[in-house]
Structures are given as C-alpha cells and as structure tokens.
Short mmCIF file of C-alpha atoms in Angstrom, two decimals:
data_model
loop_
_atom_site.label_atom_id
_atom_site.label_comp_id
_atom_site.label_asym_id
_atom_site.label_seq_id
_atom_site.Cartn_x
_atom_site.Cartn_y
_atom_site.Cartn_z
CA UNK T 1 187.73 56.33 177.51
CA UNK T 2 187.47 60.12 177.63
CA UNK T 3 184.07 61.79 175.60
CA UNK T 4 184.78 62.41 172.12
CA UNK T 5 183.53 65.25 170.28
CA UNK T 6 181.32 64.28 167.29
CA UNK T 7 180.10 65.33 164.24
CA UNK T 8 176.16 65.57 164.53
CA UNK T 9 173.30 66.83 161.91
CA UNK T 10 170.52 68.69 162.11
CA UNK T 11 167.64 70.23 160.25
CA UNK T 12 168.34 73.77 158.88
CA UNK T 13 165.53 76.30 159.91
CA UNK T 14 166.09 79.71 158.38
CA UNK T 15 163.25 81.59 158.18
CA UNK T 16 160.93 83.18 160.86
CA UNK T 17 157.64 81.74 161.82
CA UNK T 18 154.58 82.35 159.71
CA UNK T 19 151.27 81.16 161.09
CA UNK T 20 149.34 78.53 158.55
CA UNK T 21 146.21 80.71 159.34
CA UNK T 22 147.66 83.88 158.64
CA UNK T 23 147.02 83.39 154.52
CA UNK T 24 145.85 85.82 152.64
CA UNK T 25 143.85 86.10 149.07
CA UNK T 26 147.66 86.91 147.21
CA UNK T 27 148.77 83.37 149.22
CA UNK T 28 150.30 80.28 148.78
CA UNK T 29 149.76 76.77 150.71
CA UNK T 30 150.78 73.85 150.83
CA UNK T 31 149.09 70.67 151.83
CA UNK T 32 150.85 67.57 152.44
CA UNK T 33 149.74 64.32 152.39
CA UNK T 34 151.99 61.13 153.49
CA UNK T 35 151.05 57.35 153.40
CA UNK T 36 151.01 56.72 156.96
CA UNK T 37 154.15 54.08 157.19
CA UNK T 38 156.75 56.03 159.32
CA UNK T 39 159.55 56.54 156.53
CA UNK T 40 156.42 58.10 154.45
CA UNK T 41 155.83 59.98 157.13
CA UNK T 42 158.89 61.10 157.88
CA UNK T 43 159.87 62.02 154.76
CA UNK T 44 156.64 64.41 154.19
CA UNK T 45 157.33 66.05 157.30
CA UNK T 46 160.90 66.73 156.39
CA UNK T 47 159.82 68.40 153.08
CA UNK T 48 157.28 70.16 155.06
CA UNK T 49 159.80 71.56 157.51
CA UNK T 50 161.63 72.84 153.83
CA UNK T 51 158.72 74.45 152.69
CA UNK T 52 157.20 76.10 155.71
CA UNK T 53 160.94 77.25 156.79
CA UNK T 54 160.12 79.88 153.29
CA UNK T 55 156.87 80.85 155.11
CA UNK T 56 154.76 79.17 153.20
CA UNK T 57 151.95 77.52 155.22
CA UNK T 58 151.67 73.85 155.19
CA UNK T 59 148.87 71.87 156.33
CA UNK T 60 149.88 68.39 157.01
CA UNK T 61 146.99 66.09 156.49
CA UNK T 62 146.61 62.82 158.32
CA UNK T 63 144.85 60.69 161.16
CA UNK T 64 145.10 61.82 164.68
CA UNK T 65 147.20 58.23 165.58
CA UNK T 66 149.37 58.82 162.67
CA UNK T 67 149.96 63.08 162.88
CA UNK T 68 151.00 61.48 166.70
CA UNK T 69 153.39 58.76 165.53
CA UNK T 70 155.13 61.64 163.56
CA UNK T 71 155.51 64.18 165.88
CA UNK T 72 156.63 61.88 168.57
CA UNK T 73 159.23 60.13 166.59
CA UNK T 74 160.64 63.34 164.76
CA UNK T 75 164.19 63.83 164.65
CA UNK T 76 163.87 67.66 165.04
CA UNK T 77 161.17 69.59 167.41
CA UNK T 78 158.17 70.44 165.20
CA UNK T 79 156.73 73.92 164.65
CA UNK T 80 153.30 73.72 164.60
CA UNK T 81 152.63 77.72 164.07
CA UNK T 82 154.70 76.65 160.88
CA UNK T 83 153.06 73.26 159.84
CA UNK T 84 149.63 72.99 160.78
CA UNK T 85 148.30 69.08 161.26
CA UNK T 86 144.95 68.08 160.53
CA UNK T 87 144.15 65.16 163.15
CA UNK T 88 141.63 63.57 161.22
CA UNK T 89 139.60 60.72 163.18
CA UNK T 90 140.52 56.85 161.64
CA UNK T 91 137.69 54.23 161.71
CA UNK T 92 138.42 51.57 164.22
CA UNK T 93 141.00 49.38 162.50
CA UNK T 94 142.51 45.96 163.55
CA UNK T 95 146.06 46.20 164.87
CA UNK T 96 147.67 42.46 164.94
CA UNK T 97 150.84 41.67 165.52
CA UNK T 98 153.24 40.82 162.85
CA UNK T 99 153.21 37.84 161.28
CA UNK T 100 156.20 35.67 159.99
CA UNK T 101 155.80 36.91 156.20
CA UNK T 102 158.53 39.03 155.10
CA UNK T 103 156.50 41.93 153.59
CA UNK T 104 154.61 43.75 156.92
CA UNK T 105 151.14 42.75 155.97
CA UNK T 106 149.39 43.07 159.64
CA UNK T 107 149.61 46.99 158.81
CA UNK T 108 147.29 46.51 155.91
CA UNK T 109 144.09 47.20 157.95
CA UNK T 110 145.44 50.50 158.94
CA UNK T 111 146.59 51.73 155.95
CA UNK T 112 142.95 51.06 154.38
CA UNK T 113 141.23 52.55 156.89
CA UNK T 114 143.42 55.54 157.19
CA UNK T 115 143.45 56.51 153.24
CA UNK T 116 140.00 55.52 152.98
CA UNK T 117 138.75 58.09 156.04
CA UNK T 118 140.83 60.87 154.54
CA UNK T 119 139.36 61.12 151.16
CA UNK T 120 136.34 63.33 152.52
CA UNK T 121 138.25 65.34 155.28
CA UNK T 122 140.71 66.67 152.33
CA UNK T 123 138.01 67.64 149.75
CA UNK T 124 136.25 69.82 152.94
CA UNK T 125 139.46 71.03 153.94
CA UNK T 126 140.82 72.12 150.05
CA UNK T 127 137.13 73.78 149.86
CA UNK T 128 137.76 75.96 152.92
CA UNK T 129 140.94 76.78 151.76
CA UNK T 130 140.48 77.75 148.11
CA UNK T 131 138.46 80.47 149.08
CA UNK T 132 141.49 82.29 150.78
CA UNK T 133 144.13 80.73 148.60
CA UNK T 134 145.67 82.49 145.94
CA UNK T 135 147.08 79.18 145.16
CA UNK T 136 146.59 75.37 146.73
CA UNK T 137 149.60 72.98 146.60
CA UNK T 138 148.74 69.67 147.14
CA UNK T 139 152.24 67.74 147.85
CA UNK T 140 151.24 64.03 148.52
CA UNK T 141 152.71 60.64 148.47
CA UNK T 142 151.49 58.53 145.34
CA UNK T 143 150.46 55.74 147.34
CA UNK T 144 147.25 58.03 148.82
CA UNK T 145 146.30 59.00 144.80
CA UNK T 146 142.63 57.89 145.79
CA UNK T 147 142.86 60.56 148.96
CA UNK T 148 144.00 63.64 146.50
CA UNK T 149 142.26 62.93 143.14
CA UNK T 150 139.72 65.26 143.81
CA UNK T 151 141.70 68.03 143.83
CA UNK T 152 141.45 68.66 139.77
CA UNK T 153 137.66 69.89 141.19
CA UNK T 154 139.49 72.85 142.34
CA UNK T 155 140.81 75.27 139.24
CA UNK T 156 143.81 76.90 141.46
CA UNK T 157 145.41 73.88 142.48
CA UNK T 158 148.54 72.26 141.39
CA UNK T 159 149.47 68.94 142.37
CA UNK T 160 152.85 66.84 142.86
CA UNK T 161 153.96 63.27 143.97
CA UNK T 162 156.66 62.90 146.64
CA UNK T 163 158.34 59.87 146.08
CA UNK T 164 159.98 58.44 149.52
CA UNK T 165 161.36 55.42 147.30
CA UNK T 166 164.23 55.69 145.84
CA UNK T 167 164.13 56.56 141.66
CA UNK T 168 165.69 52.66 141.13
CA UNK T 169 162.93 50.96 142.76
CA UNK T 170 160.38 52.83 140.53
CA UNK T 171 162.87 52.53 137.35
CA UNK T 172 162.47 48.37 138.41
CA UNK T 173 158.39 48.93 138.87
CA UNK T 174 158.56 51.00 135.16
CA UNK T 175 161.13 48.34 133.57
CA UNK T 176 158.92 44.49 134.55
CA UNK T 177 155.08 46.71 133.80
CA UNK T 178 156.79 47.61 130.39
CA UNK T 179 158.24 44.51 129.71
CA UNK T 180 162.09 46.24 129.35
CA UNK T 181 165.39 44.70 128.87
CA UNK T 182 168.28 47.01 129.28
CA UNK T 183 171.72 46.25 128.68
CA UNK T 184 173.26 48.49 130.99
CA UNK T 185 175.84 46.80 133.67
CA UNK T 186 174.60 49.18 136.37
CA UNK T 187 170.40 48.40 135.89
CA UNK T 188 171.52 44.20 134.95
CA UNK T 189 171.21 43.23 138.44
CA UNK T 190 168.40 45.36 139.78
CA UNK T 191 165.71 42.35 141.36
CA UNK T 192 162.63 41.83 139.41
CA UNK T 193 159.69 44.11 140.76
CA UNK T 194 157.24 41.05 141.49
CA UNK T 195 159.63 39.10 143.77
CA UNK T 196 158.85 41.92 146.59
CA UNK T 197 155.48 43.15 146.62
CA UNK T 198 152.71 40.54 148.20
CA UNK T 199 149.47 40.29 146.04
CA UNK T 200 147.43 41.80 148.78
CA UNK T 201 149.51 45.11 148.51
CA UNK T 202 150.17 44.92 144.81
CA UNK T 203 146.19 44.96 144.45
CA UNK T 204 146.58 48.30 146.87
CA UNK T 205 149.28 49.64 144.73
CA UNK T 206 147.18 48.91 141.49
CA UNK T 207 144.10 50.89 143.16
CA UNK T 208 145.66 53.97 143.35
CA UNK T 209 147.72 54.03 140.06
CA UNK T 210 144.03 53.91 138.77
CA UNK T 211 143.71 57.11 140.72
CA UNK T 212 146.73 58.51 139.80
CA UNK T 213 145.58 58.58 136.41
CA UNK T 214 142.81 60.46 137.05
CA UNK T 215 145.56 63.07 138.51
CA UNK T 216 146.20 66.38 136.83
CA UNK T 217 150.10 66.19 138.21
CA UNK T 218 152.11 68.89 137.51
CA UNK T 219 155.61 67.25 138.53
CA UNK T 220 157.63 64.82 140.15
CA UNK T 221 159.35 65.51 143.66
CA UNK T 222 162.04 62.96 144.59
CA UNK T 223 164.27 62.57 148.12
CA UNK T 224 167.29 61.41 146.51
CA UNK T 225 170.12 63.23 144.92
CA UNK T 226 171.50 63.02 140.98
CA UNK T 227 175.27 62.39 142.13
CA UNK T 228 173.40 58.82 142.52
CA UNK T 229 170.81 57.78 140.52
CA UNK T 230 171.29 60.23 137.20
CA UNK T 231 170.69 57.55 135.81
CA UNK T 232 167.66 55.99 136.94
CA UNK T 233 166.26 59.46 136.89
CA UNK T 234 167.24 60.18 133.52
CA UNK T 235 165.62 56.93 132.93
CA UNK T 236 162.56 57.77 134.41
CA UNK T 237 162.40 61.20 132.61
CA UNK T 238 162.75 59.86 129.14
CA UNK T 239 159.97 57.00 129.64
CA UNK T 240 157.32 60.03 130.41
CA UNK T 241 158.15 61.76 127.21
CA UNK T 242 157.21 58.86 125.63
CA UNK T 243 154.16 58.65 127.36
CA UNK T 244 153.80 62.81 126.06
CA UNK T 245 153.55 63.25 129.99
CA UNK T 246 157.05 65.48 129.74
CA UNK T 247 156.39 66.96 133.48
CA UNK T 248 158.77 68.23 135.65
CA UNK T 249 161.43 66.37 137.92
CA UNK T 250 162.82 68.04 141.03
CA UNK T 251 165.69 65.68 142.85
CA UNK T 252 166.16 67.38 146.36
CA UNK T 253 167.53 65.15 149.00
CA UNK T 254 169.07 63.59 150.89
CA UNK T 255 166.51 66.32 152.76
CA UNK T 256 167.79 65.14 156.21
CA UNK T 257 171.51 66.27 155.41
CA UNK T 258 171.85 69.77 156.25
CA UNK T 259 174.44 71.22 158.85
CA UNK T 260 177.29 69.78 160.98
CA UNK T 261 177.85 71.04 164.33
CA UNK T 262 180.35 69.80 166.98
CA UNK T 263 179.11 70.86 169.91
CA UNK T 264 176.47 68.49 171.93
CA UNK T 265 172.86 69.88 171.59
CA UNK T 266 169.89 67.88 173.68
CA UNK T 267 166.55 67.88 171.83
CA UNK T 268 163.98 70.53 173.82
CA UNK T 269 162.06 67.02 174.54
CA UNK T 270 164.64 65.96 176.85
CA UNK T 271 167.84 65.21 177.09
CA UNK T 272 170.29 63.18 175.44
CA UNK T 273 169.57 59.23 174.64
CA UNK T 274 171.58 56.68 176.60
CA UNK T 275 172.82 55.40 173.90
CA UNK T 276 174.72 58.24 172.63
CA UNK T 277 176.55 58.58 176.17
CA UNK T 278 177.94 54.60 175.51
CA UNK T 279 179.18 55.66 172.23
CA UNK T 280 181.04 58.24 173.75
CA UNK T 281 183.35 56.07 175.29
CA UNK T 282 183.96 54.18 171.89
CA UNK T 283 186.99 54.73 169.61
CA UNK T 284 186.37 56.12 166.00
CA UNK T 285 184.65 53.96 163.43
CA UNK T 286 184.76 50.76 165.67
CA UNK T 287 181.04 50.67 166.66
CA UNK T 288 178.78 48.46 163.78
CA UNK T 289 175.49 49.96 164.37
CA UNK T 290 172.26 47.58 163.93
CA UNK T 291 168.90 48.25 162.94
CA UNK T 292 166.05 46.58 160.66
CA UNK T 293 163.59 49.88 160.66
CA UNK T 294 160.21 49.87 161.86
CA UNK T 295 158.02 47.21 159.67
CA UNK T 296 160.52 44.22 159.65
CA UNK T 297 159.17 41.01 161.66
CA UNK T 298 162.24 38.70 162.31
CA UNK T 299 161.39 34.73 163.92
CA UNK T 300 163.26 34.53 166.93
CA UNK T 301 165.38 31.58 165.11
CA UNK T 302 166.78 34.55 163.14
CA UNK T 303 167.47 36.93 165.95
CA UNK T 304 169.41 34.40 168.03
CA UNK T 305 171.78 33.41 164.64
CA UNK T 306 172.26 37.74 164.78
CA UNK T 307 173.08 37.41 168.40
CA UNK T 308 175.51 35.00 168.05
CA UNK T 309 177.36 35.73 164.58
CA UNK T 310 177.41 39.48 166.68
CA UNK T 311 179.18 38.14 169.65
CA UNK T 312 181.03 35.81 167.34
CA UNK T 313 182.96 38.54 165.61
CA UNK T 314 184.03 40.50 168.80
CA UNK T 315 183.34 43.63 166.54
CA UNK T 316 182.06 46.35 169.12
CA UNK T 317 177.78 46.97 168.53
CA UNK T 318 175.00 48.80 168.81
CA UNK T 319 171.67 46.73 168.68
CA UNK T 320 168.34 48.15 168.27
CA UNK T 321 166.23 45.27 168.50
CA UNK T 322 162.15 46.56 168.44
CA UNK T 323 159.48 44.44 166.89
CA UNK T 324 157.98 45.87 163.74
CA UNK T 325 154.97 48.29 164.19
CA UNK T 326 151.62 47.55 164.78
CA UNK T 327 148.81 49.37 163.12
CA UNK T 328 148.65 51.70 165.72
CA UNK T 329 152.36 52.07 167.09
CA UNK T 330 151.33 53.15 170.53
CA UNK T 331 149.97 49.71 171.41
CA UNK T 332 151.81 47.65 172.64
CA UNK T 333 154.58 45.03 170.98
CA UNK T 334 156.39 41.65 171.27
CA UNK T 335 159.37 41.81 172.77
CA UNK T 336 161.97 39.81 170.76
CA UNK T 337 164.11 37.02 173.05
CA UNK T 338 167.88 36.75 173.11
CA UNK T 339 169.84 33.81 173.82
CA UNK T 340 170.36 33.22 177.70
CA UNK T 341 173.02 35.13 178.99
CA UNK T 342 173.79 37.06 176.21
CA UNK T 343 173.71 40.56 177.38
CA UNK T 344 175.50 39.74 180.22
CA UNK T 345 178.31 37.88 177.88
CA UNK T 346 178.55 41.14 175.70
CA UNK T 347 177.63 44.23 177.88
CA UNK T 348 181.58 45.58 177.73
CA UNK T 349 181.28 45.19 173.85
CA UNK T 350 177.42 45.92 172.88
CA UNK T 351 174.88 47.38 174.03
CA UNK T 352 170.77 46.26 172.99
CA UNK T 353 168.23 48.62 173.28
CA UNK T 354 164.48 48.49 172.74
CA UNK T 355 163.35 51.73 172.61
CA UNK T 356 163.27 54.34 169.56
CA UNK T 357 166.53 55.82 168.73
CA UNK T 358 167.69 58.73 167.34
CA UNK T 359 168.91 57.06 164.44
CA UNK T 360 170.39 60.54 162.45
CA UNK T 361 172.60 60.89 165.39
CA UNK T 362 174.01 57.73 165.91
CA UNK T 363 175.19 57.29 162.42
CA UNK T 364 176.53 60.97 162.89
CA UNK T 365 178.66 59.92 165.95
CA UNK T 366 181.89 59.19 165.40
CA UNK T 367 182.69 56.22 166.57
CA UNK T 368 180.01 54.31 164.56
CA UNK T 369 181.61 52.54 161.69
CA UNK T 370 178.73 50.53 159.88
CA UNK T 371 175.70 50.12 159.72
CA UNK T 372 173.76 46.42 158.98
CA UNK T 373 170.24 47.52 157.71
CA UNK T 374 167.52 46.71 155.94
CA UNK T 375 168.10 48.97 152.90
CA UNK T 376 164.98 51.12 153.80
CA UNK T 377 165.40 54.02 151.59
CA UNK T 378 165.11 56.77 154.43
CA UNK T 379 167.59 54.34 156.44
CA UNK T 380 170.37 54.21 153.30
CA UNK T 381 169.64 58.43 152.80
CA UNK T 382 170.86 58.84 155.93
CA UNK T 383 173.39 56.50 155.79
CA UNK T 384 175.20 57.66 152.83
CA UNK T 385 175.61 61.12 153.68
CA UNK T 386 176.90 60.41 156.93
CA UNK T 387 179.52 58.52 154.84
CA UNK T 388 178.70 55.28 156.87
CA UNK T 389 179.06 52.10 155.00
CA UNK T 390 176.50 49.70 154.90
CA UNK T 391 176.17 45.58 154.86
CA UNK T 392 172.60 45.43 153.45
CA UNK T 393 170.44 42.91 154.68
CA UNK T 394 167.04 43.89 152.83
CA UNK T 395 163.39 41.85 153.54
CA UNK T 396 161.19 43.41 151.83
CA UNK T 397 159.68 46.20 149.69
CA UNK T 398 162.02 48.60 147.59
CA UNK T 399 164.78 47.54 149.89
CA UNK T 400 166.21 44.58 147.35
CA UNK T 401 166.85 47.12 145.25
CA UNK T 402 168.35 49.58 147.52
CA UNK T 403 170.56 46.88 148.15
CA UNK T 404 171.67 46.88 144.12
CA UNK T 405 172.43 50.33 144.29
CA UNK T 406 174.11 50.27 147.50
CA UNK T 407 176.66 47.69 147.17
CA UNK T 408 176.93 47.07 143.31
CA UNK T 409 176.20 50.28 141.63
CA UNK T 410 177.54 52.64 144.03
CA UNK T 411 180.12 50.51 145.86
CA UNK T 412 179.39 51.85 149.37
CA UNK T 413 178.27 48.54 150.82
CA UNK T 414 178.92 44.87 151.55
CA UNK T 415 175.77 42.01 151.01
CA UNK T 416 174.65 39.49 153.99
CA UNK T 417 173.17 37.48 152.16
CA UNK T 418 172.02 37.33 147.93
CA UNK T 419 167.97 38.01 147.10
CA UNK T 420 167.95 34.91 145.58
CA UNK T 421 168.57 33.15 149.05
CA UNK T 422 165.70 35.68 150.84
CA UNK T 423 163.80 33.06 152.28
CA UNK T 424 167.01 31.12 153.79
CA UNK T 425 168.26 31.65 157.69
CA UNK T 426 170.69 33.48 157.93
CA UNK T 427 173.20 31.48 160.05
CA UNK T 428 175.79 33.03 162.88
CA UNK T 429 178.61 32.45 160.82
CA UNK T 430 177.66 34.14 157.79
CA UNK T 431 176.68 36.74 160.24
CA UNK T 432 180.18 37.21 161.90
CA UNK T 433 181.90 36.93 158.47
CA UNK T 434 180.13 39.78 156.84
CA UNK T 435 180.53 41.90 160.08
CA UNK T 436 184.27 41.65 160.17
CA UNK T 437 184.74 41.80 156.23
CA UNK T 438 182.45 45.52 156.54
CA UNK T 439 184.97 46.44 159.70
CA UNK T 440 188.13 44.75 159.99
CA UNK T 441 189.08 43.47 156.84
CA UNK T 442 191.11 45.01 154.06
CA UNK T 443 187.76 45.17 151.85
CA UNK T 444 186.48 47.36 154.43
CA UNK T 445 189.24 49.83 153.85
CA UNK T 446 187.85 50.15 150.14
CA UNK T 447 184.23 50.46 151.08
CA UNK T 448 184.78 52.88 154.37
CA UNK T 449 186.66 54.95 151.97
CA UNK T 450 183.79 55.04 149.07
CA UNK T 451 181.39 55.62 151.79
CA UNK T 452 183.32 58.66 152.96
CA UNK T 453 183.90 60.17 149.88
CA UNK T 454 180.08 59.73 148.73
CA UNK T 455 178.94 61.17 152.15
CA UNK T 456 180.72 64.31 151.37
CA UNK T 457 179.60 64.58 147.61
CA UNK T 458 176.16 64.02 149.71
CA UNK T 459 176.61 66.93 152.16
CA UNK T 460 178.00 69.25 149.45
CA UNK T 461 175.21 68.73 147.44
CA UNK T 462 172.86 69.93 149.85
CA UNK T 463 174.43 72.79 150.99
CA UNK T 464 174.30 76.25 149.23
CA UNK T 465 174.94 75.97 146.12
CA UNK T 466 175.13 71.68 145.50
CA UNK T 467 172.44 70.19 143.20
CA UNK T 468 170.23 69.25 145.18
CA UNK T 469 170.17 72.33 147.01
CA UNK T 470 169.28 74.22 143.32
CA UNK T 471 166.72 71.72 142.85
CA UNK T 472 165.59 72.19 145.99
CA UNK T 473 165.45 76.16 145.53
CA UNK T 474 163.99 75.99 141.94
CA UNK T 475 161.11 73.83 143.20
CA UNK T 476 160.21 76.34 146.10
CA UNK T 477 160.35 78.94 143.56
CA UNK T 478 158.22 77.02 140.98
CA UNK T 479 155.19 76.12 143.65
CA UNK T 480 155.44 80.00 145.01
CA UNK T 481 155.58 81.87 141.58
#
C-alpha cells in the first residue's frame, strides 16, 4: 500500500529557554521528585517539561541510573538548560530478574535503595537553593514522602503530591482503609484495594504514608482530566474536608495530549522507528496494537496462548514483546520465546518487536485500531485521547481498576479476562475472541465510536481554553504567585 499520512502528537514547548542556574533572590523553582518506576518517571518529567516551558527552573531529582532511564526513553528531546537533573549516586542494589508473581517485586531492591540514598542529597540540595530562592517548590510523587519530608525545615517552601495513578485507584485505596460502602453503580464494581498490592510493597506504601503525614502539603496535583473521573475526584475532595485537610486539587492531564500535526517529524535522536514505516503500509484502524508496559513478567505458557489466539484471529498486529525491567534497565533481560515458526507464519500480518517503542506515536498512527494493554495508567492516558479503544488485560497494581473505569464506567473498552479469574491462563481462544469482538465485530463499532468521541473531549480539554488546560494554567499561576 501507498504511505498514509497520520495524525501524530507531540509535546507543546512555548516558551524560550531559561537556565535553572540563572535564579535570582525574586525567583521561583521547582524541584521534582519521581518514584523511579518508568510511568513515575515519565509522568514527572512531563509536568516538568510544563513547568519549565513558563521559565521556571526545575531541578529534577533522582539517581544517575534512573535520571538515564528517563532521558533515554523520553518521548520528546529533553532540555536540560530548562530542567536541570541531579544524578545522584544509588548504593549498589540487586537487580534479579523477574519472577513469576504478578506484582513486579524483583524491582523492590532498587526502589529502596534509590529513595533511601536520596533523602540526604535533597535536604543539601533544598539548603543551597533556599538561599537564592525567593520561593522552593517541591513537586514529588507520594510514594518518595520519606525523600521530601524534610522540606517543612525550610520556611519558603511549598510542597505538592503528583499523583501518576489515576484518582479511582486512590478513591479504591481511600474507600477499603475507611471501611466505605457506596451505592453508586459507577464505584460498585471498582476491585477491592488488597487484592493488588503484595505485602512486601504494601509495608513500603505504609512507610511513607507515615511520612506523608509528617508533610506540610499544600495541594494535590493529578494527571487525569474531570471529563472522567469528576467523580472520583469529587470523591476524593469531600473525604479531605472531613479530615479538615480542605487543600487544593489541580486535575491537569492527560499532560501528554497536546498538538496534532500531519506532517512526519523524526526525533533529533535519530530517525524514525521501524515500526512506524510497517504501519504505513496498513489500512486505517485495522492494526490491534500490543503491549503489557515495562514491569509485567508473563510465563512463557502465557505468551505462546497470546501468540496463537493472535494468529488465530487473522486481525492484523503489532507486538511489543520485552521482558519487564530489571532494577537497573540497562542490564540486560530475558528474551521471551515464541512458538516455532511463528514469525515466519505471521510476518505479512504482524510484526514482533523487542526493542522500546515510541508508544505515543503508534497509538497516534492511523492505522492502529486497538490497543490490548495492561491498564497502566500512563498507557490508558494515552490511549484515550488518541481515541483508541482498549481490551484491558490488567496484572497488577492500580491497573484492575483502570480496567473498571475503562470498560464499565467509561465504556471505551472491552475485558480479556474478569479480576476474579487473575490467576487463570489465559487460553488462545479467549484470546482470538476478544481480539475480533474489539475489531471486527459489531460491538466494536460501539466502543471505536465511544473511544473516538472521548479522545476528542480529551484533546479539547487540553488545548487552550479546555479544563484541564485552566487547571493546568491556574496551578502554574498558584506555585509562581
């Protein structure tokens, strides 16, 4: 087939550079701290791209392996005379391979270390700056409370949590601590917090809400977008003025969404990925695109049944089949097996690939029609407003409940299989059947059509003068006043 033009997304950068070490006595900065699993990571950058495109300085605070696991995997070329990163050094750590739980528990060593070895770095590095600073932001995820609580030592310093889950996960974490029912058909079905979370990281988790508390937060930044979940937020908002906590709520994303443009642009970092040149020769909508993120471990029992139920459906595909991270994502991984033969048998309909993706522009190309995922909340962001449709296969983590509000609440989405049946295989027939029902079948006219229509609610809302984009602006102007 001929090349197709497509619709593609990219960051917008407005404002002129403005050098992190250029701040003055009448300044303000911003320092950003992310939990250092890539879809925290990403997400901090991407609101640190926001802020320093208002030249305000941001100092992104991490270790070295992690600031590199960022930069390398970022969907847009980072400025660095914008967003200054702190390599801090990280303690030797072990880096296993995953095991065969569900919930990625090999990267617990390396998230220990890594929030651990911070705590002192950011206390030196807020007491350098708060003797410039008119004004020290501290933007961090809550999951590195212990890393930031310090910061109350400092009298002109404000400081927020960036929450890179989405508000229903933490309206399911509020609801089962509290002991909640709520008759509400849209919150019914929402999984019970404690069938997700592993004690090991629960006992984590607990750790830092101890912090937390210790926490003079001034407000609550959230990548996600009111057009859907006003509710959970609203949820969310009322619960803290029962607590008297009554702080602020800002809901800003999807904060990957920004502009369309139609013409091809290759990154500066080279070129344009292979797998964007096969989709070129697809028709519209007829490519199901396939991805589990970057922390999902899947027995090689399970990735032959997804082979098979794949070829079984003759639905054209796009595979990215990567083991999940290590601790350290530069060593090196397992390389999942196929069945025999089964490139060769599908290599005029899919196409596998084991590398990192671009994942924004592949659900931005035209002819992708759906997208079988995890549910990882950055993963379902992007998803949705790119008006893709999703069959949500979730393993772990928030994702169960991504899953919810994905297929039941907001209708965008077919399931592969029920929560309830989490720890079954998932057999090739199953497989096939839920393929074809989210691209052939008349249901899939429903859903592709929900999916669309959400994706530009999505896009408008981010763009001048949508509500996220006010949100957006009334937070930048709140943190620079």
């Amino acid at each position: 087939m001929a090349n197709q033009s497509q619709e593609r997304f990219h960051k917008h950068n407005s404002s002129s550079s403005s050098s992190s070490s250029s701040s003055s006595s009448s300044s303000v900065v911003v320092v950003v701290v992310p939990f250092p699993a890539q879809s925290h990571l990403n997400q901090l950058l991407q609101i640190s791209h926001v802020i320093s495109s208002h030249n305000i300085p941001v100092h992104f605070v991490s270790t070295s392996v992690h600031n590199s696991q960022v930069k390398s995997r970022a969907t847009h070329v980072v400025n660095q005379e914008r967003i200054q990163f702190h390599d801090f050094p990280a303690p030797h750590f072990l880096s296993p391979l995953p095991n065969d739980t569900k919930f990625p528990s090999h990267l617990m060593p390396s998230f220990e270390a890594s929030v651990e070895n911070l705590r002192e770095p950011f206390a030196d590095l807020l007491t350098s700056l708060s003797k410039t600073a008119r004004k020290i932001v501290v933007i961090h995820d809550p999951l590195t409370s212990s890393v930031v609580h310090e910061s109350c030592r400092f009298p002109n310093t404000e400081v927020y949590n960036f929450h890179c889950v989405s508000s229903a996960f933490r309206f399911a974490r509020r609801r089962d601590a509290l002991g909640l029912k709520i008759e509400r058909p849209d919150f019914e079905n929402i999984p019970r917090y404690e069938e997700f979370m592993p004690p090991e990281f629960e006992a984590f988790v607990a750790r830092e809400v101890r912090f937390g508390k210790k926490i003079r937060t001034s407000g609550h930044v959230y990548n996600t977008c009111r057009l859907i979940e006003s509710a959970f937020l609203d949820f969310m908002l009322e619960r803290d003025k029962e607590t008297q906590e009554n702080l602020k709520i800002w809901a800003v994303g999807p904060l990957e969404t920004v502009t369309i443009f139609k013409n091809r642009s290759n990154k500066a970092n080279g070129g344009q990925h292979k797998c964007l040149e096969w989709l070129d020769k697809q028709r519209p909508n007829s490519v199901l695109y396939v991805s589990f993120g970057t922390t999902t471990f899947m027995e090689n029992e399970q990735i032959r049944e997804l082979a098979l139920g794949l070829e079984q459906s003759e639905v054209k595909f796009l595979w990215v089949l990567r083991d999940a991270d290590k601790g350290n994502v530069f060593d090196e991984v397992r390389r999942p097996k196929l069945p025999v033969g089964f490139e060769e048998r599908v290599k005029e309909k899919g196409m596998v690939v084991r590398d990192w993706v671009p994942q924004l522009e592949i659900l931005g190309h035209s002819s992708t029609g759906g997208f079988l995922s995890h549910c990882g909340w950055n993963s379902c962001l992007e998803s949705l407003s790119l008006g893709v449709p999703i069959a949500a296969w979730p393993i772990h983590s928030d994702q169960p409940v991504n899953a919810v509000l994905i297929t039941e609440v907001l209708k965008a989405g077919v399931v592969v299989r029920n929560w309830a049946q989490r720890n079954e295989l998932v057999s090739s027939s199953m497989i096939s059947e839920v393929v074809k029902k989210l691209m052939t079948s008349e249901k899939s006219d429903e859903v592709r059509k929900r999916a669309k229509e959400l994706g530009f609610e999505l896009r408008k809302a981010t763009a001048e003068g949508g509500v996220s984009r006010k949100e957006l602006d009334c937070f930048i102007a709140h943190i620079n006043r």
